[in-house]
mmCIF file of C-alpha atoms in Angstrom:
data_model
loop_
_atom_site.group_PDB
_atom_site.id
_atom_site.type_symbol
_atom_site.label_atom_id
_atom_site.label_comp_id
_atom_site.label_asym_id
_atom_site.label_seq_id
_atom_site.Cartn_x
_atom_site.Cartn_y
_atom_site.Cartn_z
ATOM 1 C CA MET L 11 49.110 -13.411 32.855
ATOM 2 C CA THR L 12 48.818 -17.137 32.158
ATOM 3 C CA GLU L 13 52.163 -18.909 32.494
ATOM 4 C CA MET L 14 53.308 -21.726 30.234
ATOM 5 C CA HIS L 15 53.000 -25.038 32.018
ATOM 6 C CA SER L 16 52.849 -28.754 31.267
ATOM 7 C CA GLY L 17 50.005 -29.989 29.108
ATOM 8 C CA LEU L 18 48.975 -26.796 27.347
ATOM 9 C CA LEU L 19 48.210 -25.484 23.870
ATOM 10 C CA THR L 20 49.116 -21.819 23.398
ATOM 11 C CA ILE L 21 47.505 -20.016 20.463
ATOM 12 C CA ILE L 22 49.854 -17.241 19.317
ATOM 13 C CA ALA L 23 49.050 -14.334 17.013
ATOM 14 C CA THR L 24 51.921 -13.603 14.641
ATOM 15 C CA PRO L 25 52.781 -10.445 12.652
ATOM 16 C CA ILE L 26 50.744 -9.738 9.508
ATOM 17 C CA GLY L 27 53.750 -8.026 7.943
ATOM 18 C CA ASN L 28 56.140 -6.236 10.271
ATOM 19 C CA LEU L 29 58.024 -8.756 12.412
ATOM 20 C CA GLU L 30 58.537 -6.132 15.117
ATOM 21 C CA ASP L 31 54.836 -6.475 15.954
ATOM 22 C CA LEU L 32 55.436 -9.838 17.641
ATOM 23 C CA SER L 33 55.012 -9.343 21.391
ATOM 24 C CA PRO L 34 57.797 -10.275 23.825
ATOM 25 C CA ARG L 35 55.472 -12.766 25.509
ATOM 26 C CA ALA L 36 54.766 -14.431 22.164
ATOM 27 C CA GLY L 37 58.490 -14.724 21.494
ATOM 28 C CA GLN L 38 59.073 -16.310 24.900
ATOM 29 C CA ALA L 39 56.233 -18.799 24.368
ATOM 30 C CA ILE L 40 57.656 -19.834 20.989
ATOM 31 C CA ALA L 41 61.121 -20.329 22.504
ATOM 32 C CA HIS L 42 59.805 -22.446 25.411
ATOM 33 C CA ALA L 43 57.317 -24.672 23.572
ATOM 34 C CA SER L 44 58.350 -28.258 22.921
ATOM 35 C CA LEU L 45 56.552 -28.250 19.559
ATOM 36 C CA ILE L 46 55.306 -25.468 17.253
ATOM 37 C CA LEU L 47 52.366 -26.157 14.957
ATOM 38 C CA VAL L 48 52.883 -24.053 11.830
ATOM 39 C CA GLU L 49 50.876 -23.543 8.668
ATOM 40 C CA ASP L 50 53.953 -23.489 6.411
ATOM 41 C CA ARG L 51 57.421 -24.417 7.705
ATOM 42 C CA ARG L 52 59.220 -22.185 5.174
ATOM 43 C CA HIS L 53 57.106 -19.172 6.090
ATOM 44 C CA ALA L 54 57.562 -19.767 9.823
ATOM 45 C CA GLN L 55 61.329 -19.989 9.411
ATOM 46 C CA ARG L 56 61.514 -16.225 8.745
ATOM 47 C CA LEU L 57 59.899 -15.552 12.127
ATOM 48 C CA PHE L 58 62.153 -18.042 13.893
ATOM 49 C CA GLN L 59 65.246 -16.439 12.372
ATOM 50 C CA HIS L 60 64.025 -13.058 13.617
ATOM 51 C CA LEU L 61 63.759 -14.508 17.130
ATOM 52 C CA GLY L 62 67.045 -16.429 16.895
ATOM 53 C CA VAL L 63 65.407 -19.779 17.710
ATOM 54 C CA GLN L 64 65.084 -23.124 15.915
ATOM 55 C CA PRO L 65 62.138 -24.921 17.545
ATOM 56 C CA LYS L 66 60.781 -28.300 16.597
ATOM 57 C CA THR L 67 57.837 -27.854 14.218
ATOM 58 C CA MET L 68 54.931 -29.793 12.768
ATOM 59 C CA ALA L 69 52.948 -28.619 9.729
ATOM 60 C CA LEU L 70 49.245 -28.176 10.511
ATOM 61 C CA HIS L 71 47.079 -26.976 7.620
ATOM 62 C CA GLU L 72 43.631 -27.424 6.110
ATOM 63 C CA HIS L 73 44.581 -30.678 4.391
ATOM 64 C CA ASN L 74 45.833 -32.547 7.474
ATOM 65 C CA GLU L 75 44.481 -30.840 10.604
ATOM 66 C CA ARG L 76 41.566 -33.212 11.187
ATOM 67 C CA ALA L 77 43.822 -36.255 10.893
ATOM 68 C CA LEU L 78 46.508 -34.806 13.196
ATOM 69 C CA ALA L 79 44.215 -33.363 15.887
ATOM 70 C CA PRO L 80 43.892 -36.620 17.937
ATOM 71 C CA GLN L 81 47.680 -37.105 17.984
ATOM 72 C CA ILE L 82 48.272 -33.528 19.122
ATOM 73 C CA ALA L 83 45.580 -33.789 21.793
ATOM 74 C CA GLN L 84 47.213 -36.962 23.086
ATOM 75 C CA ARG L 85 50.565 -35.187 23.386
ATOM 76 C CA ILE L 86 48.993 -32.291 25.306
ATOM 77 C CA ALA L 87 47.217 -34.749 27.602
ATOM 78 C CA ALA L 88 50.630 -36.357 28.234
ATOM 79 C CA GLY L 89 52.021 -33.027 29.419
ATOM 80 C CA GLU L 90 53.578 -31.344 26.386
ATOM 81 C CA GLN L 91 53.650 -27.584 25.866
ATOM 82 C CA ILE L 92 52.588 -26.966 22.264
ATOM 83 C CA ALA L 93 52.122 -23.668 20.437
ATOM 84 C CA LEU L 94 49.896 -22.976 17.428
ATOM 85 C CA LEU L 95 50.861 -20.333 14.817
ATOM 86 C CA SER L 96 49.383 -19.380 11.469
ATOM 87 C CA ASP L 97 51.360 -17.790 8.647
ATOM 88 C CA ALA L 98 50.117 -14.342 9.695
ATOM 89 C CA GLY L 99 47.669 -12.978 12.236
ATOM 90 C CA MET L 100 45.425 -14.961 14.557
ATOM 91 C CA PRO L 101 45.098 -18.746 14.110
ATOM 92 C CA LEU L 102 41.574 -20.025 13.366
ATOM 93 C CA ILE L 103 40.490 -16.679 11.831
ATOM 94 C CA SER L 104 40.311 -17.830 8.176
ATOM 95 C CA ASP L 105 43.290 -20.013 9.132
ATOM 96 C CA PRO L 106 43.780 -23.586 10.397
ATOM 97 C CA GLY L 107 43.201 -24.713 13.969
ATOM 98 C CA PHE L 108 39.464 -25.090 14.579
ATOM 99 C CA PRO L 109 39.265 -28.931 14.438
ATOM 100 C CA LEU L 110 42.079 -29.124 17.004
ATOM 101 C CA LEU L 111 40.446 -26.588 19.313
ATOM 102 C CA ALA L 112 37.096 -28.365 19.043
ATOM 103 C CA LEU L 113 38.733 -31.645 20.077
ATOM 104 C CA LEU L 114 40.619 -30.049 22.973
ATOM 105 C CA ARG L 115 37.389 -28.488 24.194
ATOM 106 C CA GLU L 116 35.652 -31.864 23.973
ATOM 107 C CA GLN L 117 38.464 -33.497 25.975
ATOM 108 C CA GLN L 118 38.653 -30.543 28.402
ATOM 109 C CA LEU L 119 42.360 -30.017 27.762
ATOM 110 C CA PRO L 120 43.903 -26.634 28.627
ATOM 111 C CA VAL L 121 44.260 -23.890 26.023
ATOM 112 C CA THR L 122 45.502 -20.321 26.389
ATOM 113 C CA ILE L 123 46.071 -17.466 23.960
ATOM 114 C CA ILE L 124 48.618 -14.724 23.361
ATOM 115 C CA PRO L 125 46.688 -12.121 21.336
ATOM 116 C CA GLY L 126 48.204 -9.775 18.826
ATOM 117 C CA PRO L 127 48.073 -8.727 15.159
ATOM 118 C CA ASN L 128 44.936 -9.330 13.128
ATOM 119 C CA ALA L 129 44.306 -7.966 9.628
ATOM 120 C CA ALA L 130 40.519 -7.801 9.993
ATOM 121 C CA VAL L 131 40.526 -5.604 13.096
ATOM 122 C CA ALA L 132 43.427 -3.493 11.832
ATOM 123 C CA ALA L 133 41.650 -2.777 8.536
ATOM 124 C CA LEU L 134 38.332 -2.052 10.263
ATOM 125 C CA THR L 135 40.047 0.482 12.507
ATOM 126 C CA LEU L 136 41.747 2.180 9.539
ATOM 127 C CA SER L 137 38.667 2.187 7.316
ATOM 128 C CA GLY L 138 36.813 5.057 8.953
ATOM 129 C CA LEU L 139 33.585 3.047 8.730
ATOM 130 C CA PRO L 140 31.399 2.285 11.787
ATOM 131 C CA SER L 141 33.189 -0.158 14.087
ATOM 132 C CA ASP L 142 30.726 -0.467 16.989
ATOM 133 C CA ARG L 143 28.978 -3.404 15.277
ATOM 134 C CA PHE L 144 30.580 -5.493 12.559
ATOM 135 C CA SER L 145 30.467 -8.877 10.835
ATOM 136 C CA PHE L 146 33.578 -10.824 9.815
ATOM 137 C CA GLU L 147 32.803 -12.666 6.571
ATOM 138 C CA GLY L 148 36.299 -13.918 5.712
ATOM 139 C CA PHE L 149 36.820 -15.202 2.172
ATOM 140 C CA LEU L 150 33.856 -15.308 -0.197
ATOM 141 C CA PRO L 151 33.451 -18.350 -2.494
ATOM 142 C CA ALA L 152 35.919 -18.293 -5.380
ATOM 143 C CA LYS L 153 33.351 -19.194 -8.061
ATOM 144 C CA ALA L 154 31.290 -16.280 -9.369
ATOM 145 C CA GLY L 155 27.865 -17.889 -8.952
ATOM 146 C CA ALA L 156 28.445 -18.979 -5.362
ATOM 147 C CA ARG L 157 30.017 -15.614 -4.542
ATOM 148 C CA ARG L 158 27.015 -13.672 -5.830
ATOM 149 C CA ALA L 159 24.635 -15.998 -3.981
ATOM 150 C CA ARG L 160 26.470 -15.327 -0.722
ATOM 151 C CA LEU L 161 26.418 -11.592 -1.366
ATOM 152 C CA ALA L 162 22.668 -11.775 -1.992
ATOM 153 C CA VAL L 163 22.222 -13.291 1.474
ATOM 154 C CA LEU L 164 24.164 -10.332 2.913
ATOM 155 C CA GLN L 165 22.041 -7.775 1.040
ATOM 156 C CA SER L 166 20.296 -6.487 4.165
ATOM 157 C CA GLU L 167 23.228 -6.838 6.616
ATOM 158 C CA SER L 168 23.298 -3.522 8.491
ATOM 159 C CA ARG L 169 26.612 -4.057 10.283
ATOM 160 C CA THR L 170 29.953 -3.099 8.765
ATOM 161 C CA MET L 171 31.316 -6.179 6.956
ATOM 162 C CA ILE L 172 34.917 -7.393 6.745
ATOM 163 C CA PHE L 173 36.120 -9.570 3.868
ATOM 164 C CA TYR L 174 39.458 -11.115 2.954
ATOM 165 C CA GLU L 175 40.137 -11.439 -0.767
ATOM 166 C CA ALA L 176 42.892 -12.569 -3.094
ATOM 167 C CA PRO L 177 44.390 -9.934 -5.438
ATOM 168 C CA HIS L 178 43.404 -11.825 -8.600
ATOM 169 C CA ARG L 179 39.729 -11.817 -7.513
ATOM 170 C CA ILE L 180 39.416 -8.387 -5.890
ATOM 171 C CA VAL L 181 38.108 -6.530 -8.971
ATOM 172 C CA ALA L 182 35.526 -9.243 -9.719
ATOM 173 C CA THR L 183 34.389 -9.256 -6.087
ATOM 174 C CA ILE L 184 34.000 -5.472 -5.887
ATOM 175 C CA THR L 185 32.190 -5.521 -9.261
ATOM 176 C CA ASP L 186 29.687 -8.089 -7.925
ATOM 177 C CA MET L 187 29.181 -6.036 -4.760
ATOM 178 C CA ALA L 188 28.594 -2.861 -6.787
ATOM 179 C CA GLU L 189 26.056 -4.591 -9.035
ATOM 180 C CA LEU L 190 24.169 -6.124 -6.114
ATOM 181 C CA TRP L 191 24.460 -3.370 -3.524
ATOM 182 C CA GLY L 192 24.956 -0.229 -5.589
ATOM 183 C CA LEU L 193 27.955 1.834 -6.652
ATOM 184 C CA ASN L 194 27.537 4.249 -3.733
ATOM 185 C CA ARG L 195 27.977 1.737 -0.894
ATOM 186 C CA PRO L 196 30.839 3.093 1.284
ATOM 187 C CA ALA L 197 33.933 0.895 1.342
ATOM 188 C CA ALA L 198 37.631 0.742 2.167
ATOM 189 C CA LEU L 199 40.286 -1.472 0.636
ATOM 190 C CA CYS L 200 43.281 -2.000 2.928
ATOM 191 C CA ARG L 201 46.366 -3.666 1.501
ATOM 192 C CA GLU L 202 49.835 -4.607 2.716
ATOM 193 C CA LEU L 203 49.016 -3.639 6.319
ATOM 194 C CA THR L 204 52.112 -2.966 8.497
ATOM 195 C CA LYS L 205 54.372 -3.393 5.439
ATOM 196 C CA ILE L 206 56.348 -0.797 3.453
ATOM 197 C CA TYR L 207 53.547 -0.208 0.933
ATOM 198 C CA GLU L 208 50.663 -0.110 3.421
ATOM 199 C CA GLU L 209 47.635 1.628 1.942
ATOM 200 C CA CYS L 210 43.962 2.097 2.800
ATOM 201 C CA LEU L 211 41.746 3.316 -0.046
ATOM 202 C CA ARG L 212 38.592 4.877 1.449
ATOM 203 C CA ASP L 213 35.870 5.348 -1.168
ATOM 204 C CA SER L 214 32.576 3.991 -2.506
ATOM 205 C CA LEU L 215 32.420 0.671 -4.345
ATOM 206 C CA GLY L 216 32.220 2.572 -7.627
ATOM 207 C CA GLY L 217 35.118 4.793 -6.616
ATOM 208 C CA LEU L 218 37.265 1.760 -5.732
ATOM 209 C CA LEU L 219 36.589 0.185 -9.125
ATOM 210 C CA GLU L 220 37.608 3.379 -10.880
ATOM 211 C CA ARG L 221 40.790 3.734 -8.832
ATOM 212 C CA LEU L 222 41.820 0.116 -9.381
ATOM 213 C CA SER L 223 41.212 0.398 -13.138
ATOM 214 C CA GLN L 224 43.399 3.509 -13.261
ATOM 215 C CA HIS L 225 46.110 2.039 -11.023
ATOM 216 C CA PRO L 226 46.417 -1.724 -11.705
ATOM 217 C CA ASP L 227 49.610 -1.731 -9.642
ATOM 218 C CA LYS L 228 47.393 -1.526 -6.551
ATOM 219 C CA VAL L 229 45.846 -4.929 -7.328
ATOM 220 C CA ARG L 230 48.480 -6.826 -5.391
ATOM 221 C CA GLY L 231 49.421 -7.806 -1.850
ATOM 222 C CA GLU L 232 47.381 -9.010 1.113
ATOM 223 C CA MET L 233 43.915 -7.405 0.939
ATOM 224 C CA THR L 234 41.129 -6.731 3.404
ATOM 225 C CA LEU L 235 37.906 -5.151 2.147
ATOM 226 C CA ILE L 236 35.612 -3.250 4.526
ATOM 227 C CA LEU L 237 31.996 -2.553 3.486
ATOM 228 C CA GLY L 238 29.507 -0.229 5.095
ATOM 229 C CA GLY L 239 26.292 -1.949 6.133
ATOM 230 C CA ALA L 240 22.881 -1.569 4.524
ATOM 231 C CA PRO L 241 20.392 0.909 5.995
ATOM 232 C CA GLU L 242 18.397 -0.542 8.878
ATOM 233 C CA GLN L 243 15.221 -2.335 7.728
ATOM 234 C CA ASP L 244 11.841 -2.513 9.351
ATOM 235 C CA PRO L 245 10.988 -5.906 10.914
ATOM 236 C CA GLY L 246 8.698 -6.871 8.018
ATOM 237 C CA GLU L 247 11.462 -6.462 5.454
ATOM 238 C CA GLN L 248 13.906 -8.388 7.623
ATOM 239 C CA GLU L 249 11.445 -11.284 7.910
ATOM 240 C CA ALA L 250 10.808 -11.233 4.157
ATOM 241 C CA ASP L 251 14.542 -11.364 3.456
ATOM 242 C CA ARG L 252 14.966 -14.246 5.883
ATOM 243 C CA TRP L 253 12.468 -16.308 3.864
ATOM 244 C CA LEU L 254 13.626 -15.182 0.427
ATOM 245 C CA ALA L 255 17.429 -15.238 0.619
ATOM 246 C CA PRO L 256 17.877 -19.042 0.706
ATOM 247 C CA LEU L 257 15.142 -19.579 -1.897
ATOM 248 C CA LEU L 258 16.681 -17.076 -4.312
ATOM 249 C CA GLU L 259 19.967 -18.955 -4.171
ATOM 250 C CA GLU L 260 18.291 -21.921 -5.904
ATOM 251 C CA LEU L 261 15.106 -20.696 -7.635
ATOM 252 C CA PRO L 262 13.873 -18.040 -10.100
ATOM 253 C CA LEU L 263 12.445 -14.901 -8.516
ATOM 254 C CA THR L 264 8.749 -15.606 -9.166
ATOM 255 C CA GLN L 265 8.967 -19.182 -7.873
ATOM 256 C CA ALA L 266 10.883 -18.062 -4.764
ATOM 257 C CA VAL L 267 8.237 -15.420 -4.038
ATOM 258 C CA ARG L 268 5.408 -17.920 -4.499
ATOM 259 C CA ILE L 269 6.960 -20.439 -2.100
ATOM 260 C CA ALA L 270 7.829 -17.776 0.484
ATOM 261 C CA GLU L 271 4.270 -16.435 0.321
ATOM 262 C CA ALA L 272 2.763 -19.887 0.810
ATOM 263 C CA GLN L 273 5.047 -20.811 3.706
ATOM 264 C CA SER L 274 5.167 -17.480 5.553
ATOM 265 C CA GLY L 275 1.714 -16.020 4.910
ATOM 266 C CA MET L 276 3.360 -12.661 4.179
ATOM 267 C CA ALA L 277 1.957 -10.223 1.617
ATOM 268 C CA HIS L 278 2.853 -10.958 -2.008
ATOM 269 C CA ARG L 279 3.621 -7.289 -2.716
ATOM 270 C CA LEU L 280 6.200 -7.048 0.091
ATOM 271 C CA LEU L 281 7.848 -10.347 -0.832
ATOM 272 C CA TYR L 282 8.043 -9.411 -4.520
ATOM 273 C CA ARG L 283 9.534 -5.991 -3.724
ATOM 274 C CA ARG L 284 12.175 -7.505 -1.429
ATOM 275 C CA ALA L 285 12.979 -10.224 -3.981
ATOM 276 C CA LEU L 286 13.653 -7.534 -6.582
ATOM 277 C CA ALA L 287 15.914 -5.718 -4.119
ATOM 278 C CA LEU L 288 17.840 -8.884 -3.213
ATOM 279 C CA THR L 289 18.445 -9.835 -6.836
ATOM 280 C CA SER L 290 19.131 -6.412 -8.324
ATOM 281 C CA GLY L 291 20.727 -4.518 -5.447
ATOM 282 C CA ARG L 292 18.265 -1.645 -6.014
ATOM 283 C CA GLU L 293 15.173 -0.735 -4.080
ATOM 284 C CA PRO L 294 12.254 -0.349 -6.549
ATOM 285 C CA ALA L 295 10.674 3.079 -6.766
#
């Protein structure tokens, strides 16, 4: 166990719903820190009230973290004990904190962590999908074109994939996945984890779309989407996809195939077949 001491940043995982999930060690670290970096002061106040503490706080979020990082690093170098929280779960995982950690690493200042709740790992465990190898993809782009382009790049990903998504985009995201990867791709939609209305819908992409259309009340709350990976490819297909995926983001299919063929020396037939698969989500017969 690493003890709190002078000149230290402590990264603390906070509950993703149920406040009782905060560890005793995390509570002690919050109470003893001279400054708490929080994503949203109003949100953090609920946790502080649960602990019966009123620590000094500083807001650290995506809009100010790069500007504040040097000041915080200077305070740690001067001997302050500072803690970093996000609104829920583990800081830095689709949450603020990376610019600060990168600077502390550069300056060789001490950092420790108190692990705990994390929606991605919790949902993966509940999903019933393979968990020995997985890829955390976080939030997809909000705009439809950029989202579909990113999904096209992931077409051949064989590991289980974890996505965060907002309720107002979840149906559009699953629809794009179904169109690109097929209605039968196994999936699980976990919502409101550790809260009163916790639910994990285990189904195919097509099945999830049907269930959400029949029960629009389920399109709410904090959501984590787990997707089964694509079948393993042979090395030739993997190499073809590596060349094609970035080209298909910007170019028509025939032009992307022509450029990939010229640059890679791979067979036109293989490249064309993989391009069709990457853009349609269906393997040609």
